[in-house]
Structures are given as structure tokens and as C-alpha cells.
Short mmCIF file of C-alpha atoms in Angstrom, two decimals:
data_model
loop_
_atom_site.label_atom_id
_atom_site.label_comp_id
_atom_site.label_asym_id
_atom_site.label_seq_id
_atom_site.Cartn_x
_atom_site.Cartn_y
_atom_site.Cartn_z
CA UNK A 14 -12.17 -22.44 2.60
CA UNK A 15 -9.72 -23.28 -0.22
CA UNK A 16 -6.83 -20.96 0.12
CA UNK A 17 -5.71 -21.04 -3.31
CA UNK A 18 -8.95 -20.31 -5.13
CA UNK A 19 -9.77 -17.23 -3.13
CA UNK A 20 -9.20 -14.21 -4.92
CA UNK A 21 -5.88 -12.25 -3.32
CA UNK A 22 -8.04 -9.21 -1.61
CA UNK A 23 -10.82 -11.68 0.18
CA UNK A 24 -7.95 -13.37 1.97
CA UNK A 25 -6.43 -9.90 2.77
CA UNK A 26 -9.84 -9.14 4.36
CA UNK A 27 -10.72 -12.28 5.83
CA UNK A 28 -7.15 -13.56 7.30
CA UNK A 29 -5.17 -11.08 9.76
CA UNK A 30 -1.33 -10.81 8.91
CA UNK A 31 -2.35 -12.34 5.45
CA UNK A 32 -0.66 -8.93 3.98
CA UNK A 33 2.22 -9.38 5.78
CA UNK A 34 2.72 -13.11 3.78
CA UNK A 35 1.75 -11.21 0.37
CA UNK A 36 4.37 -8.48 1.33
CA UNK A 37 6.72 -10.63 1.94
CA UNK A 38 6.70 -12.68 -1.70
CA UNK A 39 5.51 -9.33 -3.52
CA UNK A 40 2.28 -10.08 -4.29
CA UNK A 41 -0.30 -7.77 -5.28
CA UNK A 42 -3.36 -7.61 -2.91
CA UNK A 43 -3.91 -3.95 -3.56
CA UNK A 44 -4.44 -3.66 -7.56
CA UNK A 45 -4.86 -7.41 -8.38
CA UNK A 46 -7.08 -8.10 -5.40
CA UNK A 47 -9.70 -10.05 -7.49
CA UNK A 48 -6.85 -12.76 -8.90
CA UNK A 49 -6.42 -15.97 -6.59
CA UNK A 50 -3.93 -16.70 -5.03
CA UNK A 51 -3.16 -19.86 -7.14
CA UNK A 52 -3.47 -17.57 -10.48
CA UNK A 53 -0.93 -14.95 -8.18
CA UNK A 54 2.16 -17.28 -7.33
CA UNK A 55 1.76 -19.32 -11.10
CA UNK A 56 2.60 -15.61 -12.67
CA UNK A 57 5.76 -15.15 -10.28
CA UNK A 58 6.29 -18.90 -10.68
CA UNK A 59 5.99 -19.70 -6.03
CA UNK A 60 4.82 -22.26 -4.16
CA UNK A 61 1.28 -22.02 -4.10
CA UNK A 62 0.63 -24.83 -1.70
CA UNK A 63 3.58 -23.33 0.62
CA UNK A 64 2.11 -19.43 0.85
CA UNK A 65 -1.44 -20.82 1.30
CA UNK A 66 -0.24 -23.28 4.85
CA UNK A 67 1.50 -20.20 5.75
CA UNK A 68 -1.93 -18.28 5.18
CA UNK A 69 -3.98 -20.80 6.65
CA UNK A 70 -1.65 -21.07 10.23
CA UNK A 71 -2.57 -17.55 10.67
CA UNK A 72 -6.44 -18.50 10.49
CA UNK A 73 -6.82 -19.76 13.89
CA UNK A 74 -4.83 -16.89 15.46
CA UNK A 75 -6.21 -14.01 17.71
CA UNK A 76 -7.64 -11.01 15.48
CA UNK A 77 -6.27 -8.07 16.36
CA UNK A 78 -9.55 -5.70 14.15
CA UNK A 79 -11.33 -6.47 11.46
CA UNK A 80 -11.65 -3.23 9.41
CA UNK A 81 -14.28 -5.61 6.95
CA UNK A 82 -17.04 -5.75 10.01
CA UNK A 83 -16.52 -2.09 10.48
CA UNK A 84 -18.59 0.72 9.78
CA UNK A 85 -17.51 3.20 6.70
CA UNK A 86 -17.56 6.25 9.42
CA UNK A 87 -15.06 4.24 11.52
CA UNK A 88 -12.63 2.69 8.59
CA UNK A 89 -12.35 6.27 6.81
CA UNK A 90 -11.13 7.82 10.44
CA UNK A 91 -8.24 5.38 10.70
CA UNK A 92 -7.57 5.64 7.03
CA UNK A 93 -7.32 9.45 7.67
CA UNK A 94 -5.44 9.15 10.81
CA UNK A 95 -3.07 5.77 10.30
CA UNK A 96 -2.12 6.42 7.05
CA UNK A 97 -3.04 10.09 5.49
CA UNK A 98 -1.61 11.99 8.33
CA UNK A 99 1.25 9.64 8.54
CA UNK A 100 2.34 10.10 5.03
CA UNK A 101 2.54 13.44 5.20
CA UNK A 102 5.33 13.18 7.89
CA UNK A 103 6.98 10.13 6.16
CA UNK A 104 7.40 11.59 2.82
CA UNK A 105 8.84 14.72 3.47
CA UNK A 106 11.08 12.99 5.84
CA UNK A 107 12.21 10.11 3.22
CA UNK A 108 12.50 13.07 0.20
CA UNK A 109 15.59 14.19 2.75
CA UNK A 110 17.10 11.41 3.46
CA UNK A 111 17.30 10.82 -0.22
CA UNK A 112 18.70 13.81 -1.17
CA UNK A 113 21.41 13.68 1.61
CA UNK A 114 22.49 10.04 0.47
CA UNK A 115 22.92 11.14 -3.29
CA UNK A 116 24.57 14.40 -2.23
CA UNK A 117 27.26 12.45 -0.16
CA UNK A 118 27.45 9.26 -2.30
CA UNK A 119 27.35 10.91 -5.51
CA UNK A 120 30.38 9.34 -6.91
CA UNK A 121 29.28 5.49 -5.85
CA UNK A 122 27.98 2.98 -8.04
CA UNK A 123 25.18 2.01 -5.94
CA UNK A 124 23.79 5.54 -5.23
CA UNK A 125 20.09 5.51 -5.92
CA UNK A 126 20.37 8.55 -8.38
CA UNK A 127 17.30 10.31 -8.74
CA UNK A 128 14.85 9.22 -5.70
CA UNK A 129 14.49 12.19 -4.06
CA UNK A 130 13.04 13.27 -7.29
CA UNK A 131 11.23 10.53 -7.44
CA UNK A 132 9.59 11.18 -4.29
CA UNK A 133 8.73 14.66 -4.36
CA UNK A 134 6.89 14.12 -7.32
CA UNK A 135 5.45 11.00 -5.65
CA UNK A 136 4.58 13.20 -2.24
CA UNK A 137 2.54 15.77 -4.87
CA UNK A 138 0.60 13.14 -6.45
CA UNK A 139 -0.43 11.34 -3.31
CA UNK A 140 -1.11 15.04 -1.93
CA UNK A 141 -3.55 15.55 -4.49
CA UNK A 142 -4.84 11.68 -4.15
CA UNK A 143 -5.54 12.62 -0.25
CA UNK A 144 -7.11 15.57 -0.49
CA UNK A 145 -9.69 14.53 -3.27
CA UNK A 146 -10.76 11.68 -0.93
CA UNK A 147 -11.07 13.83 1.75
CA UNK A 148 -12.66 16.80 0.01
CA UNK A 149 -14.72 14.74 -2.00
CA UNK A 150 -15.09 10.83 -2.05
CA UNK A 151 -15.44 10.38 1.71
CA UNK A 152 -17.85 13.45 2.58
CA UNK A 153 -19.72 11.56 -0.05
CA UNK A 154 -19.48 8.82 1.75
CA UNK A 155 -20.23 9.64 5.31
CA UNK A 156 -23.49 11.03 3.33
CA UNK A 157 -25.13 7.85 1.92
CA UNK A 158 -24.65 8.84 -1.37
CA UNK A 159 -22.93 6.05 -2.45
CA UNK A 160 -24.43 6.26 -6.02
CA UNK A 161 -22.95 9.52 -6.02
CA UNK A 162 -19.40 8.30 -4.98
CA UNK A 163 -18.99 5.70 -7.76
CA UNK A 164 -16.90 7.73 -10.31
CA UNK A 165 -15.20 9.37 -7.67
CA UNK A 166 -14.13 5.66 -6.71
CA UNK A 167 -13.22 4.97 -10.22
CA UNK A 168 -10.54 7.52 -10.17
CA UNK A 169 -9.22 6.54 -7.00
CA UNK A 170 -8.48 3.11 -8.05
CA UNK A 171 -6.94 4.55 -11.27
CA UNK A 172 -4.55 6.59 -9.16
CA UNK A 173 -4.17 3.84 -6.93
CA UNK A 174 -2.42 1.97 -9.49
CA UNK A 175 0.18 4.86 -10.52
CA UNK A 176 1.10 4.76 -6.36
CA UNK A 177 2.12 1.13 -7.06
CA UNK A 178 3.61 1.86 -9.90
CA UNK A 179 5.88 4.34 -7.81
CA UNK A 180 6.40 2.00 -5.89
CA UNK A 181 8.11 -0.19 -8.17
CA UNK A 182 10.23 2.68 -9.50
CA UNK A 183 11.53 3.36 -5.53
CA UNK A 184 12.64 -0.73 -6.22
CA UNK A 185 14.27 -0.29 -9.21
CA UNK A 186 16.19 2.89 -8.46
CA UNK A 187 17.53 1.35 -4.97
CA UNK A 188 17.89 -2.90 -6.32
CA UNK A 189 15.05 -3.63 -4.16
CA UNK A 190 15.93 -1.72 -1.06
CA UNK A 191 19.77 -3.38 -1.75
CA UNK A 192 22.27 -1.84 0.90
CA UNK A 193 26.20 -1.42 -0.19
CA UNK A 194 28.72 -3.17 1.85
CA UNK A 195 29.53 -0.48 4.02
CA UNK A 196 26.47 1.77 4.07
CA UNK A 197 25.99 4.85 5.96
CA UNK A 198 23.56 5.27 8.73
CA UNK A 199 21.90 7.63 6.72
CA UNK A 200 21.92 5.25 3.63
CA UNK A 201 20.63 3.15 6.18
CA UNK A 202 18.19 5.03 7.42
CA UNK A 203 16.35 5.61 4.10
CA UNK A 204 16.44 1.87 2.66
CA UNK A 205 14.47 1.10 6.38
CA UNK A 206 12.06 4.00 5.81
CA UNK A 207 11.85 3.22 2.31
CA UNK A 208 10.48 -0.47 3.65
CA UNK A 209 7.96 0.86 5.89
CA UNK A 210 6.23 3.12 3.30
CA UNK A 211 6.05 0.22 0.56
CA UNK A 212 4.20 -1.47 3.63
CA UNK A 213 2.12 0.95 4.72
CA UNK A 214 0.87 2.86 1.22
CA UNK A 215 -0.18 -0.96 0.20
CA UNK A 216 -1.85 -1.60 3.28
CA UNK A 217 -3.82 1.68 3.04
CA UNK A 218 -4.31 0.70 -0.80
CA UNK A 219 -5.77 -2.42 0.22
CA UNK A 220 -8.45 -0.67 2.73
CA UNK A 221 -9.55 1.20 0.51
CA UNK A 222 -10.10 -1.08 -2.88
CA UNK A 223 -10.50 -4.11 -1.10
CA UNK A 224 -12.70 -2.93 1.70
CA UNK A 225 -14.00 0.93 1.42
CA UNK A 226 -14.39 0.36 -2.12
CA UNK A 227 -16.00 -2.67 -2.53
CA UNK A 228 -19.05 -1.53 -0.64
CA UNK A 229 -19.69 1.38 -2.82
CA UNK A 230 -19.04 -0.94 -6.16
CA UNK A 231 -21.93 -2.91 -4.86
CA UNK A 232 -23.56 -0.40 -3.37
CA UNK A 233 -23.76 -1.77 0.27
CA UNK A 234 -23.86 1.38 2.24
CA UNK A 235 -22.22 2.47 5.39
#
């Protein structure tokens, strides 16, 4: 296989701990999945040749699950119970952490004014997201009616894209997750949190266009 002509979500699929690489030089696997990952690192100007030995030590490695050789029934349960019902605690969680830190830190330069807006509206909108897939798109699913679930699918990838997009907003309010000299545990607290949902949202992004999706684009069934 030639790394760095394979589009960004095969790899994702094919190579465990290959997200953790494209998190790591902020690459987009989730919404960009179909550009290679020579046409990925030539936009951000990287080292193609570097990210794709780093990609192909982890080839050889023990697989931990493939989600790709798994049925639909089985993927949309851990989707559900990995990442929906996991949001729901993290967000409410990060949306006060936020507003303590810019209640306290107000008056400092750094303070990442605004997030816990941010994130409340973000919570609603990936609220809604959730509860159309579940409602809808995956009962459809779980049915066979894959015909059926195509627009559905087209919508989720839409929305998909506006999560990343608030994703990049949490970045630019907080200088890429940038602590102060000095911060608070609380400050720290967030910023940590703040990692770990970038992480996880992508990775259940990445499921669900890369993987999920894909099958009902081409129509391959449960």
C-alpha cells in the first residue's frame, strides 16, 4: 500500500492509531476523508514522507477492533454508547468549567471569553444531531432500508461539518488549548477536557462518515 496516495479516511479505517497521528498534526480525517494524505500535509505544508513511516510503523501492530469488519447493528451500539452517551456528560460538564474560568479570570488577558457560550450552543446542536440519528437515521438503518437512509445521511454529514467547525472556534477562543503561566486547576481542568472532546467528537465523526456512512453511500447493507 502507498501511504501517501490513500485517501485520509481509508487509512483511518484500515490502520489502528492512524487517528491518533492525524490528531496529532491536525489533519482532517473526518470531513476531508476522501483527500490523500500527500494532497493533506502539501495544504498545511508537513512532511509527507515523515507522517506516512509514522503511519506505516503502526501497520504491523496488534489491532485492538476493527469497527470497518463490523456489522452496522454492532458499530451504531458503540457509537450510541462510546460517544452519544458520553457527550452528554462531557458537555454539560465542560459548559461549567468554562463559565467558572471566565467568571474568576475575567480581568486576564488570556481568558477564553465567550466559550461557555460557545458550548452551550454547541451542546444544543449536537443534541439535536444525536437525537435525529437515533430517532431517525439509525432505526433506518437497523431496518435495511438503506435507500431510505440516504438523505438522512446527507444531512448528517452537513452537520458534521458545522461540529468541526466548532471545533475550530473552541481553538481559536482558547490559542489552541494555550495555558497561562500560572493557570488554575480549574483553567486546567477545562483546556484537558477541552482536548479529550476535540478527540473524541472527531473520532465519532470519523465512524460515522468514514465507516457507517460509506456503506449506505454505496449501498452495502448491514
Amino acid at each position: 500500500m502507498n501511504t501517501l496516495d490513500q485517501p485520509l479516511g481509508q487509512l483511518a479505517r484500515q490502520i489502528p492509531g492512524a487517528t491518533a497521528v492525524f490528531f496529532a498534526y491536525r489533519l482532517d480525517f473526518c470531513n476531508s476523508g476522501k483527500q490523500t494524505l500527500r494532497e493533506a500535509t502539501a495544504c498545511k505544508a508537513l512532511d509527507a514522507e515523515a507522517i506516512a513511516a509514522e503511519l506505516d510503523a503502526l501497520i504491523d501492530q496488534p489491532e485492538t477492533e476493527n469497527w470497518d469488519r463490523a456489522p452496522s447493528g454492532a458499530l451504531i451500539e458503540h457509537i450510541l454508547t462510546r460517544y452519544h452517551e458520553y457527550h452528554r456528560q462531557q458537555l454539560p460538564q465542560l459548559i461549567h468549567l468554562a463559565a467558572r474560568v471566565e467568571s474568576v479570570h475575567r480581568g486576564h488577558p488570556e481568558c477564553p471569553a465567550g466559550l461557555a457560550d460557545h458550548l452551550e450552543q454547541m451542546f444544543a446542536e449536537l443534541e439535536s444531531h444525536m437525537q435525529k440519528e437515533e430517532e431517525i437515521l439509525f432505526p433506518l438503518i437497523m431496518r435495511g432500508m438503506s435507500a431510505m437512509a440516504r438523505a438522512p445521511v446527507a444531512m448528517m454529514r452537513h452537520e458534521h461539518h458545522d461540529h468541526v467547525q466548532a471545533l475550530q472556534q473552541i481553538n481559536k477562543l482558547t490559542r489552541n488549548l494555550t495555558l497561562p503561566n500560572g493557570a488554575c486547576n480549574t483553567w486546567y481542568a477545562l483546556y484537558l477536557g477541552l482536548a479529550t472532546l476535540e478527540r473524541d467528537l472527531e473520532e465519532h465523526i470519523h465512524l460515522e462518515n468514514n465507516l457507517l456512512f460509506e456503506r449506505i453511500d454505496g449501498l452495502g447493507g448491514l
